[in-house]
Amino acid sequence: MPKGKNQKFKLYRLAQIMLENTDEEHYITMPEIKEKLEEYEVTADRKSIYNDLKDLEKLGIEVEGEPVGNRYHYHVVERPFELPELKLLVDAIQSSKFITQKKTNTLIKKLEKLVSKYDAQKLQRQVYVSGRIKAMNESIYYTVDAIHNAISENRKIKFQYYQWNVKKEMELRHDGAWYHISPWGLSWDDENYYLVGYDSEAELIKHYRVDKMLHIRMSTEAREGKEHFKQLDMADYAKKSFGMFGGKEKTVKLLVDNRLAGVIIDRFGKDIMLIPADESHFTVNVDVHVSKQFLGWVFSLGEQVKILSPEEVVEQMQGEVKRLVEQYGE
C-alpha cells in the first residue's frame, strides 16, 4: 500500500492527538485517530498507526489499548505530572503575589498543555478561586532570573528601586540612584520575594523586594560579603525578620499563654524550647530582628504575650504603647 501524505509529521501529530484527547477516563478509537490525523492533512493506514503507537513509548508517551466490544480504545496511561500535582502548581502560581496576573495566565496556559483537554478544563476552574492582589511589575519574572544568573556568575548587580506615591505613581527611591549589591540568595516571606544581599558600602546584609527592583544589570565586579553569608541560614534569617523588616538582632524572652503554643511553634519552629512558667504560661527565648513589625506582632496577641527581656526591647514596646495612646487618645 502506498504511503500516506505528510508522513514526516505523522508521529508528532499522533503524539499531539493522544496527549490532548485522552487520559485515564477518556479514550479514542482507531477510526477517530485516523479522522483527527486527516484534520492535520496526514493520512495513514491502521498498521502504520499501530506501529507508531508503539513508537510513542520511546518518546516517553505510554499508550494502552483496551478491547471494548469489537474495537480497541486507546489512551495515554502515564504523564510527567498527575492532575493533583498540577492543581497544586496552579494554585501556587495563582496565589503568588509577586507574579503578575498576565504572567500567571501565561504560566497556567503552559501547564494546561501537560494534560488532556478534559483535565485542562479542571485546571482552568482553579484559576478563578479568588481575586488575589497581584504584583504590577511585569519584569519581576526576568529579574529573578537575572539575580540567579548573577549568583551563579559570582557578580554584583545594579538596579534602581521604587516605591508608590500617593498619586499611585511609581517613584524611584533616592532620586533614581543605582543600588550596587552582592546577591547571595532569594527569600520568600509574607507572600513576597526578597533579594538578600550584601551592601559593601554600608557593610551590612540587606534585603529588597524583588517586585520593586527595576532595570537590573549584572556588574563586572565580583561579589563581596562571602564571610557574612558563610554562617547565614536563609530560612533562619527570614524567620527572624518580621515581614522582612530590618532591625538589630536580639534574643527576646517572652511570657506566653499556653493556648498560644501553636502560634509560637508555627512562627519559630518545633525546635524552639517552651519552658513552663506556671500552670497557664511558658517562657520562650526567640532570636529576632527587633522592629516595629515585631512589636506589632507581639501587640496583636494581646494580654497572652508579654516581653520580659532585654530591658531595651521592653522600653521600645513601652514607647510604642505611649505613642499609640498619644495618637489615638483624646
PDB file of N, CA, C and O in Angstrom, residues 293-328:
ATOM      1  N   GLN A 293       7.556  46.035  63.335  1.00  0.00           N
ATOM      2  CA  GLN A 293       6.715  44.932  62.880  1.00  0.00           C
ATOM      3  C   GLN A 293       6.709  43.798  63.908  1.00  0.00           C
ATOM      4  O   GLN A 293       5.674  43.174  64.152  1.00  0.00           O
ATOM      5  N   PHE A 294       7.871  43.531  64.528  1.00  0.00           N
ATOM      6  CA  PHE A 294       7.917  42.523  65.583  1.00  0.00           C
ATOM      7  C   PHE A 294       7.086  42.972  66.780  1.00  0.00           C
ATOM      8  O   PHE A 294       6.294  42.203  67.337  1.00  0.00           O
ATOM      9  N   LEU A 295       7.260  44.224  67.180  1.00  0.00           N
ATOM     10  CA  LEU A 295       6.494  44.745  68.322  1.00  0.00           C
ATOM     11  C   LEU A 295       4.994  44.711  68.017  1.00  0.00           C
ATOM     12  O   LEU A 295       4.176  44.397  68.887  1.00  0.00           O
ATOM     13  N   GLY A 296       4.641  45.000  66.763  1.00  0.00           N
ATOM     14  CA  GLY A 296       3.243  44.955  66.362  1.00  0.00           C
ATOM     15  C   GLY A 296       2.685  43.538  66.423  1.00  0.00           C
ATOM     16  O   GLY A 296       1.514  43.333  66.780  1.00  0.00           O
ATOM     17  N   TRP A 297       3.528  42.556  66.063  1.00  0.00           N
ATOM     18  CA  TRP A 297       3.110  41.147  66.145  1.00  0.00           C
ATOM     19  C   TRP A 297       2.816  40.768  67.599  1.00  0.00           C
ATOM     20  O   TRP A 297       1.796  40.145  67.888  1.00  0.00           O
ATOM     21  N   VAL A 298       3.715  41.180  68.512  1.00  0.00           N
ATOM     22  CA  VAL A 298       3.501  40.906  69.942  1.00  0.00           C
ATOM     23  C   VAL A 298       2.234  41.607  70.412  1.00  0.00           C
ATOM     24  O   VAL A 298       1.394  41.011  71.092  1.00  0.00           O
ATOM     25  N   PHE A 299       2.070  42.866  70.016  1.00  0.00           N
ATOM     26  CA  PHE A 299       0.909  43.649  70.430  1.00  0.00           C
ATOM     27  C   PHE A 299      -0.395  42.995  69.961  1.00  0.00           C
ATOM     28  O   PHE A 299      -1.395  42.982  70.685  1.00  0.00           O
ATOM     29  N   SER A 300      -0.365  42.414  68.737  1.00  0.00           N
ATOM     30  CA  SER A 300      -1.583  41.814  68.170  1.00  0.00           C
ATOM     31  C   SER A 300      -2.046  40.590  68.954  1.00  0.00           C
ATOM     32  O   SER A 300      -3.212  40.197  68.854  1.00  0.00           O
ATOM     33  N   LEU A 301      -1.149  39.984  69.731  1.00  0.00           N
ATOM     34  CA  LEU A 301      -1.501  38.802  70.514  1.00  0.00           C
ATOM     35  C   LEU A 301      -2.061  39.167  71.886  1.00  0.00           C
ATOM     36  O   LEU A 301      -2.396  38.285  72.686  1.00  0.00           O
ATOM     37  N   GLY A 302      -2.159  40.469  72.152  1.00  0.00           N
ATOM     38  CA  GLY A 302      -2.830  40.948  73.349  1.00  0.00           C
ATOM     39  C   GLY A 302      -2.170  40.530  74.642  1.00  0.00           C
ATOM     40  O   GLY A 302      -0.940  40.382  74.736  1.00  0.00           O
ATOM     41  N   GLU A 303      -3.022  40.322  75.673  1.00  0.00           N
ATOM     42  CA  GLU A 303      -2.514  40.013  77.014  1.00  0.00           C
ATOM     43  C   GLU A 303      -1.914  38.612  77.112  1.00  0.00           C
ATOM     44  O   GLU A 303      -1.350  38.244  78.159  1.00  0.00           O
ATOM     45  N   GLN A 304      -1.988  37.845  76.043  1.00  0.00           N
ATOM     46  CA  GLN A 304      -1.479  36.474  76.091  1.00  0.00           C
ATOM     47  C   GLN A 304       0.040  36.384  75.861  1.00  0.00           C
ATOM     48  O   GLN A 304       0.619  35.319  76.020  1.00  0.00           O
ATOM     49  N   VAL A 305       0.653  37.487  75.480  1.00  0.00           N
ATOM     50  CA  VAL A 305       2.110  37.515  75.287  1.00  0.00           C
ATOM     51  C   VAL A 305       2.680  38.785  75.911  1.00  0.00           C
ATOM     52  O   VAL A 305       2.131  39.877  75.730  1.00  0.00           O
ATOM     53  N   LYS A 306       3.797  38.624  76.634  1.00  0.00           N
ATOM     54  CA  LYS A 306       4.458  39.776  77.250  1.00  0.00           C
ATOM     55  C   LYS A 306       5.963  39.659  77.056  1.00  0.00           C
ATOM     56  O   LYS A 306       6.546  38.585  77.236  1.00  0.00           O
ATOM     57  N   ILE A 307       6.606  40.780  76.678  1.00  0.00           N
ATOM     58  CA  ILE A 307       8.067  40.800  76.554  1.00  0.00           C
ATOM     59  C   ILE A 307       8.660  40.964  77.946  1.00  0.00           C
ATOM     60  O   ILE A 307       8.339  41.913  78.664  1.00  0.00           O
ATOM     61  N   LEU A 308       9.554  40.049  78.328  1.00  0.00           N
ATOM     62  CA  LEU A 308      10.196  40.095  79.647  1.00  0.00           C
ATOM     63  C   LEU A 308      11.581  40.742  79.592  1.00  0.00           C
ATOM     64  O   LEU A 308      11.978  41.452  80.512  1.00  0.00           O
ATOM     65  N   SER A 309      12.316  40.469  78.525  1.00  0.00           N
ATOM     66  CA  SER A 309      13.678  40.999  78.398  1.00  0.00           C
ATOM     67  C   SER A 309      14.120  40.868  76.941  1.00  0.00           C
ATOM     68  O   SER A 309      13.485  40.154  76.159  1.00  0.00           O
ATOM     69  N   PRO A 310      15.199  41.613  76.571  1.00  0.00           N
ATOM     70  CA  PRO A 310      16.009  42.529  77.386  1.00  0.00           C
ATOM     71  C   PRO A 310      15.264  43.835  77.661  1.00  0.00           C
ATOM     72  O   PRO A 310      14.284  44.153  76.990  1.00  0.00           O
ATOM     73  N   GLU A 311      15.752  44.578  78.611  1.00  0.00           N
ATOM     74  CA  GLU A 311      15.089  45.794  79.065  1.00  0.00           C
ATOM     75  C   GLU A 311      14.899  46.809  77.943  1.00  0.00           C
ATOM     76  O   GLU A 311      13.870  47.489  77.866  1.00  0.00           O
ATOM     77  N   GLU A 312      15.894  46.902  77.044  1.00  0.00           N
ATOM     78  CA  GLU A 312      15.786  47.903  75.977  1.00  0.00           C
ATOM     79  C   GLU A 312      14.626  47.589  75.027  1.00  0.00           C
ATOM     80  O   GLU A 312      13.978  48.498  74.486  1.00  0.00           O
ATOM     81  N   VAL A 313      14.313  46.283  74.843  1.00  0.00           N
ATOM     82  CA  VAL A 313      13.184  45.915  73.992  1.00  0.00           C
ATOM     83  C   VAL A 313      11.878  46.185  74.724  1.00  0.00           C
ATOM     84  O   VAL A 313      10.886  46.630  74.128  1.00  0.00           O
ATOM     85  N   VAL A 314      11.864  45.939  76.054  1.00  0.00           N
ATOM     86  CA  VAL A 314      10.685  46.282  76.869  1.00  0.00           C
ATOM     87  C   VAL A 314      10.420  47.785  76.756  1.00  0.00           C
ATOM     88  O   VAL A 314       9.272  48.225  76.580  1.00  0.00           O
ATOM     89  N   GLU A 315      11.478  48.583  76.810  1.00  0.00           N
ATOM     90  CA  GLU A 315      11.330  50.041  76.720  1.00  0.00           C
ATOM     91  C   GLU A 315      10.828  50.456  75.334  1.00  0.00           C
ATOM     92  O   GLU A 315      10.050  51.405  75.212  1.00  0.00           O
ATOM     93  N   GLN A 316      11.283  49.726  74.278  1.00  0.00           N
ATOM     94  CA  GLN A 316      10.779  50.019  72.935  1.00  0.00           C
ATOM     95  C   GLN A 316       9.280  49.772  72.858  1.00  0.00           C
ATOM     96  O   GLN A 316       8.536  50.565  72.269  1.00  0.00           O
ATOM     97  N   MET A 317       8.824  48.682  73.473  1.00  0.00           N
ATOM     98  CA  MET A 317       7.397  48.378  73.474  1.00  0.00           C
ATOM     99  C   MET A 317       6.631  49.437  74.274  1.00  0.00           C
ATOM    100  O   MET A 317       5.559  49.891  73.866  1.00  0.00           O
ATOM    101  N   GLN A 318       7.183  49.850  75.407  1.00  0.00           N
ATOM    102  CA  GLN A 318       6.535  50.898  76.209  1.00  0.00           C
ATOM    103  C   GLN A 318       6.426  52.198  75.409  1.00  0.00           C
ATOM    104  O   GLN A 318       5.420  52.905  75.495  1.00  0.00           O
ATOM    105  N   GLY A 319       7.482  52.480  74.627  1.00  0.00           N
ATOM    106  CA  GLY A 319       7.461  53.674  73.793  1.00  0.00           C
ATOM    107  C   GLY A 319       6.365  53.599  72.727  1.00  0.00           C
ATOM    108  O   GLY A 319       5.697  54.595  72.434  1.00  0.00           O
ATOM    109  N   GLU A 320       6.182  52.406  72.151  1.00  0.00           N
ATOM    110  CA  GLU A 320       5.134  52.216  71.143  1.00  0.00           C
ATOM    111  C   GLU A 320       3.750  52.366  71.766  1.00  0.00           C
ATOM    112  O   GLU A 320       2.837  52.947  71.179  1.00  0.00           O
ATOM    113  N   VAL A 321       3.584  51.815  72.980  1.00  0.00           N
ATOM    114  CA  VAL A 321       2.298  51.929  73.684  1.00  0.00           C
ATOM    115  C   VAL A 321       1.988  53.405  73.952  1.00  0.00           C
ATOM    116  O   VAL A 321       0.857  53.874  73.742  1.00  0.00           O
ATOM    117  N   LYS A 322       2.999  54.149  74.423  1.00  0.00           N
ATOM    118  CA  LYS A 322       2.831  55.576  74.701  1.00  0.00           C
ATOM    119  C   LYS A 322       2.458  56.326  73.425  1.00  0.00           C
ATOM    120  O   LYS A 322       1.570  57.193  73.433  1.00  0.00           O
ATOM    121  N   ARG A 323       3.125  55.984  72.329  1.00  0.00           N
ATOM    122  CA  ARG A 323       2.834  56.640  71.055  1.00  0.00           C
ATOM    123  C   ARG A 323       1.390  56.387  70.625  1.00  0.00           C
ATOM    124  O   ARG A 323       0.689  57.292  70.146  1.00  0.00           O
ATOM    125  N   LEU A 324       0.933  55.142  70.801  1.00  0.00           N
ATOM    126  CA  LEU A 324      -0.433  54.790  70.419  1.00  0.00           C
ATOM    127  C   LEU A 324      -1.464  55.543  71.256  1.00  0.00           C
ATOM    128  O   LEU A 324      -2.488  56.000  70.746  1.00  0.00           O
ATOM    129  N   VAL A 325      -1.167  55.663  72.555  1.00  0.00           N
ATOM    130  CA  VAL A 325      -2.077  56.404  73.437  1.00  0.00           C
ATOM    131  C   VAL A 325      -2.172  57.860  72.990  1.00  0.00           C
ATOM    132  O   VAL A 325      -3.257  58.451  72.920  1.00  0.00           O
ATOM    133  N   GLU A 326      -1.010  58.450  72.656  1.00  0.00           N
ATOM    134  CA  GLU A 326      -0.983  59.842  72.209  1.00  0.00           C
ATOM    135  C   GLU A 326      -1.660  60.000  70.856  1.00  0.00           C
ATOM    136  O   GLU A 326      -2.327  60.999  70.593  1.00  0.00           O
ATOM    137  N   GLN A 327      -1.484  58.988  70.005  1.00  0.00           N
ATOM    138  CA  GLN A 327      -2.042  59.067  68.660  1.00  0.00           C
ATOM    139  C   GLN A 327      -3.565  58.898  68.651  1.00  0.00           C
ATOM    140  O   GLN A 327      -4.264  59.555  67.879  1.00  0.00           O
ATOM    141  N   TYR A 328      -4.057  58.014  69.519  1.00  0.00           N
ATOM    142  CA  TYR A 328      -5.492  57.704  69.496  1.00  0.00           C
ATOM    143  C   TYR A 328      -6.248  58.208  70.740  1.00  0.00           C
ATOM    144  O   TYR A 328      -7.474  58.100  70.793  1.00  0.00           O
TER     145      TYR A 328
END
